[in-house]
Every structure is written in structure tokens, then in C-alpha cells.
PDB file of C-alpha atoms in Angstrom:
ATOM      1  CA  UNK A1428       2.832  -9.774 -29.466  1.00  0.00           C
ATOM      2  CA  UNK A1429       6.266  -8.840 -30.352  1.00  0.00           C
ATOM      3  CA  UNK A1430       9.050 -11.870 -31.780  1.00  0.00           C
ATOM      4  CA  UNK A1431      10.700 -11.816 -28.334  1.00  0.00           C
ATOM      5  CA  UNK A1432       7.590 -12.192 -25.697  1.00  0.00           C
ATOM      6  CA  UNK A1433       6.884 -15.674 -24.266  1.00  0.00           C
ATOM      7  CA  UNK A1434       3.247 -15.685 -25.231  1.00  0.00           C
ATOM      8  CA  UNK A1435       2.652 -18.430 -21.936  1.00  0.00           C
ATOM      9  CA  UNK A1436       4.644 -16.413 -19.354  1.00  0.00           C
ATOM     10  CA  UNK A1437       3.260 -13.160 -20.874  1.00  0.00           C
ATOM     11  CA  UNK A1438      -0.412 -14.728 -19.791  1.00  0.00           C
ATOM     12  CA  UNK A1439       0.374 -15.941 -17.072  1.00  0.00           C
ATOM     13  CA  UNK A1440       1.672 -12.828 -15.786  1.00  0.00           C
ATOM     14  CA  UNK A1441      -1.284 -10.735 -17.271  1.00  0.00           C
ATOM     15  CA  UNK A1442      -3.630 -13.421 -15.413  1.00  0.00           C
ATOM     16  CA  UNK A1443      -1.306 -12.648 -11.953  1.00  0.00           C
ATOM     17  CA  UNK A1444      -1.554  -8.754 -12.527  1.00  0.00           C
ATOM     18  CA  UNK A1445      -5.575  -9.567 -13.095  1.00  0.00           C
ATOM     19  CA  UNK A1446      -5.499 -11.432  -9.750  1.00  0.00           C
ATOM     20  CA  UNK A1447      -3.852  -8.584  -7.540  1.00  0.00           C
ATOM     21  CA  UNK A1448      -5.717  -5.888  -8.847  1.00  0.00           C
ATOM     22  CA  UNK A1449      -9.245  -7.428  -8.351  1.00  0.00           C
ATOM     23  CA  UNK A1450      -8.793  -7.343  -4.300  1.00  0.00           C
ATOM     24  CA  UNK A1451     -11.344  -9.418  -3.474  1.00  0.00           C
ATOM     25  CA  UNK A1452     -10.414 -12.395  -6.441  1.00  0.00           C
ATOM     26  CA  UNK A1453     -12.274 -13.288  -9.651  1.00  0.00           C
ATOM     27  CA  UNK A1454     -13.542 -16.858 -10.613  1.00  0.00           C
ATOM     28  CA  UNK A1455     -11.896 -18.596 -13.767  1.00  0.00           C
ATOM     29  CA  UNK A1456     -14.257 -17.733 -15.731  1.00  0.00           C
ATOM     30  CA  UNK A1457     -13.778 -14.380 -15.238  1.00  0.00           C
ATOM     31  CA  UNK A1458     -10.245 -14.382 -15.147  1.00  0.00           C
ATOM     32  CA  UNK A1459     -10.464 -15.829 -18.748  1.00  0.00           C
ATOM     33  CA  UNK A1460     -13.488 -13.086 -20.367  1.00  0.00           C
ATOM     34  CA  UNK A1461     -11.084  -9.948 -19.087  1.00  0.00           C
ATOM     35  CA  UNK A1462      -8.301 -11.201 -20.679  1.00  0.00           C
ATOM     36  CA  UNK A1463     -10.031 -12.421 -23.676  1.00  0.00           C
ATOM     37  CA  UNK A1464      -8.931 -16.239 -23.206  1.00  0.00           C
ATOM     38  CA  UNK A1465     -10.069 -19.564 -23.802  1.00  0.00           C
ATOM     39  CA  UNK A1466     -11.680 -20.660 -20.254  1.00  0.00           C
ATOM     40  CA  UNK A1467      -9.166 -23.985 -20.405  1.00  0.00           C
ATOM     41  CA  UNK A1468      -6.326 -21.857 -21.440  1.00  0.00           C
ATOM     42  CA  UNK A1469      -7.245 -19.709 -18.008  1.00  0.00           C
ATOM     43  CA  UNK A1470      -7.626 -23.002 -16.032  1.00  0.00           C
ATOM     44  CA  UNK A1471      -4.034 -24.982 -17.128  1.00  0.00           C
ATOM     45  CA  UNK A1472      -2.220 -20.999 -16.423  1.00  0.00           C
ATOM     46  CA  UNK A1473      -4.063 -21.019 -12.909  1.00  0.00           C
ATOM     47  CA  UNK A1474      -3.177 -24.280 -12.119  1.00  0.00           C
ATOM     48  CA  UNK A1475       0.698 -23.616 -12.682  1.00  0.00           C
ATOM     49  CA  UNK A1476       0.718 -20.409 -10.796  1.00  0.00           C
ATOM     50  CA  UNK A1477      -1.014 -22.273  -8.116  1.00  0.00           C
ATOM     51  CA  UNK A1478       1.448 -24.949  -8.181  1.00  0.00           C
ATOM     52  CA  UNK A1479       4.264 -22.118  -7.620  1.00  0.00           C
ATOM     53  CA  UNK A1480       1.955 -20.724  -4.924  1.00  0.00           C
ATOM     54  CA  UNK A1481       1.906 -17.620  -6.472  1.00  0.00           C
ATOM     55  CA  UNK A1482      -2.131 -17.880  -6.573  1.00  0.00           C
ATOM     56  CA  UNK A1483      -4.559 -20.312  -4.623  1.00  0.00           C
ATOM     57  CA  UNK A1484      -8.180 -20.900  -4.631  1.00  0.00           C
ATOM     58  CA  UNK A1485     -10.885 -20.319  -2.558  1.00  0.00           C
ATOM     59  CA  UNK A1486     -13.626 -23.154  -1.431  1.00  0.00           C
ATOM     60  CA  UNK A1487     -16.141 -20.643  -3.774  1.00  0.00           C
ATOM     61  CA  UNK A1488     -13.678 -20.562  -6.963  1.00  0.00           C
ATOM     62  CA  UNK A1489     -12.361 -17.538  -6.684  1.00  0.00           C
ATOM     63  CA  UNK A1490      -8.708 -16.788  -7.387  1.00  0.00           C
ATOM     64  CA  UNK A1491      -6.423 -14.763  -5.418  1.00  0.00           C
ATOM     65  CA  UNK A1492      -2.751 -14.276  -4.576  1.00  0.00           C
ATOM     66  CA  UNK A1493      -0.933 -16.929  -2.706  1.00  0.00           C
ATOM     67  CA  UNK A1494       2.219 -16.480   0.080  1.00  0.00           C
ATOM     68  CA  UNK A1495       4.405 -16.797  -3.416  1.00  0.00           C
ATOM     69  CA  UNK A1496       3.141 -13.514  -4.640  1.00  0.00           C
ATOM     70  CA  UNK A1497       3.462 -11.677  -1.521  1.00  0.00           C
ATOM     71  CA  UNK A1498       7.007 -13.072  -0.602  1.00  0.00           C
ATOM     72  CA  UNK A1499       8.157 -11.716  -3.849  1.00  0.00           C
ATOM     73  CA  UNK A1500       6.973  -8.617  -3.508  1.00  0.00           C
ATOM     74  CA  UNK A1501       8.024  -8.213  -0.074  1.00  0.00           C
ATOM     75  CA  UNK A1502      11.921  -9.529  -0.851  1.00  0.00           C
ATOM     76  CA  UNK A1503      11.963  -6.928  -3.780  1.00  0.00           C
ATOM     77  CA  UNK A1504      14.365  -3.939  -4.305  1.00  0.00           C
ATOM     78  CA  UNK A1505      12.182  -0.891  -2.933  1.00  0.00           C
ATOM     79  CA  UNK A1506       9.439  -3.045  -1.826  1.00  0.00           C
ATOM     80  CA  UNK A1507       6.573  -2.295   0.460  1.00  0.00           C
ATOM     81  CA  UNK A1508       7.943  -3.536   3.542  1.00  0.00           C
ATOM     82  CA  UNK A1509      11.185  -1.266   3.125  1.00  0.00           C
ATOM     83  CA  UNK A1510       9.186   1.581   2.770  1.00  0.00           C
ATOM     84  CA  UNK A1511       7.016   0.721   5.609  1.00  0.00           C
ATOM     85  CA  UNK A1512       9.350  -0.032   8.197  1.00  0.00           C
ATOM     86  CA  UNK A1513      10.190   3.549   9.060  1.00  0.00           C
ATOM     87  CA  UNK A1514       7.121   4.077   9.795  1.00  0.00           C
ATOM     88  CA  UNK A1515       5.767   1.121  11.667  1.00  0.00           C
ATOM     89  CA  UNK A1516       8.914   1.423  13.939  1.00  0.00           C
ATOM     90  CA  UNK A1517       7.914   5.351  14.461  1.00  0.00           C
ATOM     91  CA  UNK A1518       4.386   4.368  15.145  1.00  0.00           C
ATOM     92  CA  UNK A1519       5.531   1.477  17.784  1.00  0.00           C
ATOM     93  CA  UNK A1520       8.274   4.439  19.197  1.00  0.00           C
ATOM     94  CA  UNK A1521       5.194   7.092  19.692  1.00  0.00           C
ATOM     95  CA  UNK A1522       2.707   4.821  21.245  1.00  0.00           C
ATOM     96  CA  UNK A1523       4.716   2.169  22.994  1.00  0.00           C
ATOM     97  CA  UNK A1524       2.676  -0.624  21.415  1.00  0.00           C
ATOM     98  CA  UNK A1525       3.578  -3.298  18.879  1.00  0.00           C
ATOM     99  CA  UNK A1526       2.981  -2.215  15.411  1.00  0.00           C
ATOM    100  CA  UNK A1527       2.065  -3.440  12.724  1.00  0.00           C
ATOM    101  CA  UNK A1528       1.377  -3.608   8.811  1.00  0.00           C
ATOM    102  CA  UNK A1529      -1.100  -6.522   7.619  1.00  0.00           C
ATOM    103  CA  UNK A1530      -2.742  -7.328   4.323  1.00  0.00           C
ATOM    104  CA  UNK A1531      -5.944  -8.894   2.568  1.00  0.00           C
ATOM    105  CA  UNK A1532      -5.239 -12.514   1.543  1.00  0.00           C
ATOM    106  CA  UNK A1533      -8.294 -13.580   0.320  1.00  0.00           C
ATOM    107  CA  UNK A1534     -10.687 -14.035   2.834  1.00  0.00           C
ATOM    108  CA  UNK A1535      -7.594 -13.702   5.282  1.00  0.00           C
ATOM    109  CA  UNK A1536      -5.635 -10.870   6.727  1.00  0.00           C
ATOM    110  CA  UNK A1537      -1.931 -11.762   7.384  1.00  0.00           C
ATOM    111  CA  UNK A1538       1.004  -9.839   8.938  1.00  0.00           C
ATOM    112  CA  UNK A1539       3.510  -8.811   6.515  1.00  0.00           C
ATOM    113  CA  UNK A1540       5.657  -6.621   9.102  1.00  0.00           C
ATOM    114  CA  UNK A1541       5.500  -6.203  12.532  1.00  0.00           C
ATOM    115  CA  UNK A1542       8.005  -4.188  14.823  1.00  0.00           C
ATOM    116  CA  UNK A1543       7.952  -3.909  19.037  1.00  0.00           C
ATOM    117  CA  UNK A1544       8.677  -0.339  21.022  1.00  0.00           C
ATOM    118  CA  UNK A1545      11.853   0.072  22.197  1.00  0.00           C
ATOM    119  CA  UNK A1546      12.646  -0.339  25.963  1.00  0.00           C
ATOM    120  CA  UNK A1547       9.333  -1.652  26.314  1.00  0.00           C
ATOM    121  CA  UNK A1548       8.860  -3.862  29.488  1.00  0.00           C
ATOM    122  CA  UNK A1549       6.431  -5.643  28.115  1.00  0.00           C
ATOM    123  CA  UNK A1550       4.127  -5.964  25.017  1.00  0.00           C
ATOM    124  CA  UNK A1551       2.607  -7.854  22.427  1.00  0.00           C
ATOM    125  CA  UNK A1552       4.288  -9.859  19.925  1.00  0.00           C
ATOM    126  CA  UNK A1553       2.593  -9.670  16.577  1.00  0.00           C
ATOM    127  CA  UNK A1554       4.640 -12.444  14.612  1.00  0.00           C
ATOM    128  CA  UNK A1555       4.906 -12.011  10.837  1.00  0.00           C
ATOM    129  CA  UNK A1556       2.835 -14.453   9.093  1.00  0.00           C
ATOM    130  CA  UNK A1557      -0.312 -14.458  12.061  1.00  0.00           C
ATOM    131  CA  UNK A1558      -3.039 -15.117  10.013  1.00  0.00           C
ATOM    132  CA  UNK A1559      -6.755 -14.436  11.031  1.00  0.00           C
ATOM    133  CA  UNK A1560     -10.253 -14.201   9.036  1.00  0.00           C
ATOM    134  CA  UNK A1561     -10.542 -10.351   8.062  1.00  0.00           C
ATOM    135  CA  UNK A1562     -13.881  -9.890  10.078  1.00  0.00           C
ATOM    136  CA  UNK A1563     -12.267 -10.711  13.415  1.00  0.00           C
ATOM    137  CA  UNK A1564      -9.306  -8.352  14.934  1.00  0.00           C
ATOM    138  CA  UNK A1565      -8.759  -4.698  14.515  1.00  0.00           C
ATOM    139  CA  UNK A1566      -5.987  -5.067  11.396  1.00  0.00           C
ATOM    140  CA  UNK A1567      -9.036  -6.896   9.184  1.00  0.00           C
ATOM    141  CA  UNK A1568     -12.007  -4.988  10.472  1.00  0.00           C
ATOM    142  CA  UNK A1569      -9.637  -1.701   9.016  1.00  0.00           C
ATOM    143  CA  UNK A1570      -9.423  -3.452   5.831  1.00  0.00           C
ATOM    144  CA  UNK A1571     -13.061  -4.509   5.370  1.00  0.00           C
ATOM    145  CA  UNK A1572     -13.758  -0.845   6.492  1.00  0.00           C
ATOM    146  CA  UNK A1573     -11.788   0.766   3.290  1.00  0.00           C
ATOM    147  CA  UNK A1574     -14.260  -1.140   0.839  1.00  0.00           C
ATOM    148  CA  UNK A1575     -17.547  -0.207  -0.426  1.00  0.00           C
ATOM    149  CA  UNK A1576     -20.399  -0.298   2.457  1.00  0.00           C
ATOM    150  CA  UNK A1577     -22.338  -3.434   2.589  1.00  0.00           C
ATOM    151  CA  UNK A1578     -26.019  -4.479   3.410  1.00  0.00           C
ATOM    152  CA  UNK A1579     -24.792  -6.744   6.280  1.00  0.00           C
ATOM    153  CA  UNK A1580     -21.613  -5.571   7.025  1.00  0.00           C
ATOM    154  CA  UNK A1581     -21.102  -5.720  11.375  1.00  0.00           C
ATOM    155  CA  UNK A1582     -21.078  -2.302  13.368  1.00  0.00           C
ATOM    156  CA  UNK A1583     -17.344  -2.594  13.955  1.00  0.00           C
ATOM    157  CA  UNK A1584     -16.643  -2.070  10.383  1.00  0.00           C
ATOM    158  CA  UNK A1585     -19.082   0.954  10.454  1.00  0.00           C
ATOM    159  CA  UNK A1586     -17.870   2.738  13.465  1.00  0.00           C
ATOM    160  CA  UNK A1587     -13.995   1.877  11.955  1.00  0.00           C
ATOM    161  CA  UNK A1588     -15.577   3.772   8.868  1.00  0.00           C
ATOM    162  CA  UNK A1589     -16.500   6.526  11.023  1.00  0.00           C
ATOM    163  CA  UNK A1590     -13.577   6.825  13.004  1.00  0.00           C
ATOM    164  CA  UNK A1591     -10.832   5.756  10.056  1.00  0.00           C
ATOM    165  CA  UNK A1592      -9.997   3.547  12.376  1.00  0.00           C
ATOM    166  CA  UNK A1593     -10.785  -0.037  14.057  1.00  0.00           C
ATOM    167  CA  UNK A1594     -10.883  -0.761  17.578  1.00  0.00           C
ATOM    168  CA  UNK A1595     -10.983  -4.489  19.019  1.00  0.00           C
ATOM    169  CA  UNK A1596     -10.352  -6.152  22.343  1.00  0.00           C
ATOM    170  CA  UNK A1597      -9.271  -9.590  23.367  1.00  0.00           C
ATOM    171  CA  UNK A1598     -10.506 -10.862  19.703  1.00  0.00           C
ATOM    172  CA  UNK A1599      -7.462 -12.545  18.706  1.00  0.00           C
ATOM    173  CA  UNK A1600      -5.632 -13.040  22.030  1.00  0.00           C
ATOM    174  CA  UNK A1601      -7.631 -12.509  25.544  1.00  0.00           C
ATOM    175  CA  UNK A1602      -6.996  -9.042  27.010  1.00  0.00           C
ATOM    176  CA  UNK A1603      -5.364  -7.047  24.201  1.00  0.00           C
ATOM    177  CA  UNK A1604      -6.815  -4.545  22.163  1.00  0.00           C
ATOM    178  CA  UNK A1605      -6.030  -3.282  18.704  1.00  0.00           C
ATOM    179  CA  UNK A1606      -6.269  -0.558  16.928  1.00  0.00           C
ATOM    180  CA  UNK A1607      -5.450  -0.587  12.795  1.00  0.00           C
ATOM    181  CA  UNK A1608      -6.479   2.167   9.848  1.00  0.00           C
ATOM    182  CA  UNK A1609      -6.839   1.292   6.470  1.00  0.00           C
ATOM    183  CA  UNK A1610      -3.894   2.308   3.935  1.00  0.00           C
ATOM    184  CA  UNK A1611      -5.517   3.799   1.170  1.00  0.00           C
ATOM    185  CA  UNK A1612      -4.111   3.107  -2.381  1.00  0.00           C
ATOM    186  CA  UNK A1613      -3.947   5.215  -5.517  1.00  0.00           C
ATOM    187  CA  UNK A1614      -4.150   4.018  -8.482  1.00  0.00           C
ATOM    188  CA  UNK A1615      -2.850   6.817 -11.322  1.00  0.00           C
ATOM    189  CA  UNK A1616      -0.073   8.765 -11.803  1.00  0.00           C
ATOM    190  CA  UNK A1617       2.355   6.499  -9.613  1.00  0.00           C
ATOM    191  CA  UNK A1618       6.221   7.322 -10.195  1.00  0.00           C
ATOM    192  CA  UNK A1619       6.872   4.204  -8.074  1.00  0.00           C
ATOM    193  CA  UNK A1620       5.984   0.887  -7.567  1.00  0.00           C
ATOM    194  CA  UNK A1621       2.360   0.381  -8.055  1.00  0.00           C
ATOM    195  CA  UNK A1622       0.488  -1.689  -5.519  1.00  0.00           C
ATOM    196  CA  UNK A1623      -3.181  -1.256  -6.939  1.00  0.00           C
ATOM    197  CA  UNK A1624      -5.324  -4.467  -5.860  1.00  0.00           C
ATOM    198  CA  UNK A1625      -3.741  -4.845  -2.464  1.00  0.00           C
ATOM    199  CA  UNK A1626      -4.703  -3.926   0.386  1.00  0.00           C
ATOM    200  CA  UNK A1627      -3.489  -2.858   3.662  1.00  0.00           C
ATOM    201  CA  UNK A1628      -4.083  -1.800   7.316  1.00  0.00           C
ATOM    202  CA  UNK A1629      -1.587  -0.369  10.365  1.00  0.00           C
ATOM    203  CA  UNK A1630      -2.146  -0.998  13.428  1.00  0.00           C
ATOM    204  CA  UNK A1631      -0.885  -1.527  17.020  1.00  0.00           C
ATOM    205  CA  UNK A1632      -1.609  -3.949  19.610  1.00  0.00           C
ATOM    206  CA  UNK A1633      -1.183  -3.651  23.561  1.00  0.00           C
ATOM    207  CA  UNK A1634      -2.346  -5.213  26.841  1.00  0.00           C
ATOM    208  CA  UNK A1635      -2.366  -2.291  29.004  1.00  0.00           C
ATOM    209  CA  UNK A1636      -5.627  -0.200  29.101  1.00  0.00           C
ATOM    210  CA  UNK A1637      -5.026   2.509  25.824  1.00  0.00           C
ATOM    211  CA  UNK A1638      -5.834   6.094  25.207  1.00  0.00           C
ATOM    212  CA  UNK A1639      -8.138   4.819  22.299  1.00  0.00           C
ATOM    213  CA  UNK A1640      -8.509   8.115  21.123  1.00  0.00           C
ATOM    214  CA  UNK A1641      -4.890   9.188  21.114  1.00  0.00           C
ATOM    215  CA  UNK A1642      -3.550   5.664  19.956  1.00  0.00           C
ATOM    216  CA  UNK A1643      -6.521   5.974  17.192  1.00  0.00           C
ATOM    217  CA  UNK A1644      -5.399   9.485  15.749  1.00  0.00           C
ATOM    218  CA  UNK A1645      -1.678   8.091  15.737  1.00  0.00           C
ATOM    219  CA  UNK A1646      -2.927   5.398  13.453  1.00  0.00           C
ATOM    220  CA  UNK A1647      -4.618   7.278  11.265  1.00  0.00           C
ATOM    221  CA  UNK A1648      -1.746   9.309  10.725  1.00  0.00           C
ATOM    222  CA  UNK A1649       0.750   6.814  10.498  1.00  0.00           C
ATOM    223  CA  UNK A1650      -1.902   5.031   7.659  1.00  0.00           C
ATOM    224  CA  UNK A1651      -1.962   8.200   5.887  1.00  0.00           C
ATOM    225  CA  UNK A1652       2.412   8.751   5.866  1.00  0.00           C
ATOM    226  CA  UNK A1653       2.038   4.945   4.345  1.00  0.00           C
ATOM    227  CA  UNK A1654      -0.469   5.730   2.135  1.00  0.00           C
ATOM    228  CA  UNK A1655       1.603   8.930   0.518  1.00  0.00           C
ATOM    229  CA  UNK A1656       4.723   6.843   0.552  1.00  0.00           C
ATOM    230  CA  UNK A1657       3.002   4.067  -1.556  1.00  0.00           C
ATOM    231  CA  UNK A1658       0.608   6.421  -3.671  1.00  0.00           C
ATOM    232  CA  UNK A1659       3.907   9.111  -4.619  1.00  0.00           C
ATOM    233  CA  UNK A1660       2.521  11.188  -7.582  1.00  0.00           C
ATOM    234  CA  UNK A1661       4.697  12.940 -10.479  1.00  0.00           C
TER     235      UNK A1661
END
């Protein structure tokens, strides 16, 4: 480590950067064999962070990001909500719906950005912050549906696999229905910001009866203009 590095804060942020790009979280113990420190070393850096809420901890151990981490990245210069919002706001415009971007949190999805049609009568509103386990309501299901199959995973998750994108109704509020698509992330060869170890879903929400199908296809291709606008390549 060079003369002019904080070796605590340069830990602590390598332990952070560990955190986010795990997804799903990683135990202390973990946290403290990938990055080749002592486990109580890993344990007094966690509890700071935590105390910052820039991590918290699950009821099994596990580590992830806290609202800290995610309101710094969202208040940043170039950050992931200002390159979403154009297209949220084109997706609400096309289909008339609330839309949408949400992310993993944990075992939590949360709503990072959320935008309403314009000269809609009436619709949904998707407040920033709505938090909800990820296995119930469309945004989540999308989410769960980007990862690795699973032995027990539920049917929604496989037919959102299938389709590439998630379809719920009246889950999170009676009578509406959903509809979210995973954001898929790259990971190499990023000339921008890198957001590896997130993960995200877009989606729109609406109480009227949908055209699932043409709702669903804008979705997917709204999730893929995020996903290009995140993952921009030299």
C-alpha cells in the first residue's frame, strides 16, 4: 500500500466493493477469507459501515448494502437514476402505466425511481422507497428470474424466465397488475460507471385490465435500452 492510502478506509471500502458485487451478500467470515483479513478486523470494519448504514445484516449473517450505499450512488454525478429516467418516463409515455426501476436489497426489492404517464386520469402510484420481499410482486419476481435456476424456485419466476418478463396481479395492492424485466448487467469492458453486484428490474404497474403481451414486450425492451446504457462497452 502506497505512503498516502488510509490502510482502514482503503478496507473498508474494499470490504463495501466485496459487498455490492456478491448480489446476494456474504457472511463475515467470508467477507474476511476474500480479502485476506483477520475475521475481527472484518467484524469492527462491518460494524462501522453498518453504523453509517452503508451495509446491514441479515437475521442469517449475511452482509449486504444498506439505504446509505444506495443513496450515494443514486445522488452521484452520472448515476443510475439519471441515466434511467429517460427511459422509465418513455416507458410510462408508451404504455400509460406507472413505471418503474427497483433493486435487490438483500432479501428485499425497493423502488429506486418511479415516474407516472402523462395526462393520465388515473394510475398507480409507485412511491420511491416501497419496499417488498423479492418473491412477491412483478419488480422482484424479474429480479429472482435473472439469477441462476433453483431447485425450488416458484413457477412465476420460471414463466418470467421464459417470457423475460414477470407478470403479477393484485400481489402488492388488490387489483393491479405488474409487469417488470430484469436489467441485465455486464461486467467487463465498462467505459462508465460500473454497477456489477446490483441488480435491477423495470417495470410498470396499472389497474385497468393490460395488453400483457404488448405491455410485456415494451418492458423487455425498455430493460434492454437500460441494460446498454449501464453495460456501455469501449
Amino acid at each position: 500500500m502506497s505512503s498516502g492510502k488510509l490502510q482502514t478506509l482503503d478496507r473498508g471500502i474494499a470490504l463495501l466493493m466485496q459487498v455490492a458485487r456478491s448480489g446476494g451478500g456474504l457472511k463475515i467470515a467470508d467477507l474476511a477469507d476474500q480479502l485476506g483479513l483477520h475475521r475481527a478486523i472484518a467484524y469492527r470494519i462491518v460494524a462501522t459501515l453498518t453504523d453509517h448504514g452503508m451495509v446491514t445484516r441479515l437475521p442469517d449473517g449475511r452482509i449486504v448494502l444498506g439505504s446509505g450505499a444506495i443513496v450515494l450512488g443514486v445522488h452521484a454525478e452520472g448515476s443510475l437514476r439519471a441515466m434511467a429516467r429517460p427511459v422509465v418516463e418513455e416507458l410510462a409515455a408508451e404504455t400509460g402505466c406507472s413505471a418503474f426501476l427497483s433493486m435487490a436489497q438483500g432479501e428485499d426489492c425497493v423502488a429506486i425511481l418511479s415516474t407516472e404517464p402523462p395526462e393520465a386520469f388515473l394510475n398507480v402510484h409507485y412511491r420511491v422507497g416501497t419496499r417488498h420481499p423479492l418473491g412477491r410482486g412483478a419488480s422482484g419476481i424479474a429480479i429472482l428470474a435473472s439469477r441462476p435456476e433453483q431447485p425450488c424456485e416458484s413457477e412465476a419466476i420460471r414463466a418470467a424466465r421464459r417470457l423475460g418478463y414477470a407478470v403479477t396481479r393484485g400481489e402488492l395492492q388488490k387489483s393491479a397488475i405488474g409487469i417488470s424485466s430484469p436489467v441485465r448487467i455486464c461486467t467487463e469492458g465498462l467505459e462508465g460507471p460500473r454497477f456489477e453486484g446490483m441488480e435491477f428490474s423495470i417495470g410498470v404497474v396499472a389497474l385497468d385490465n393490460l395488453d400483457v403481451e404488448r405491455v410485456g414486450a415494451a418492458v423487455q425492451a425498455a430493460a434492454g435500452v437500460l441494460s446498454d446504457r449501464l453495460c456501455r462497452r469501449g
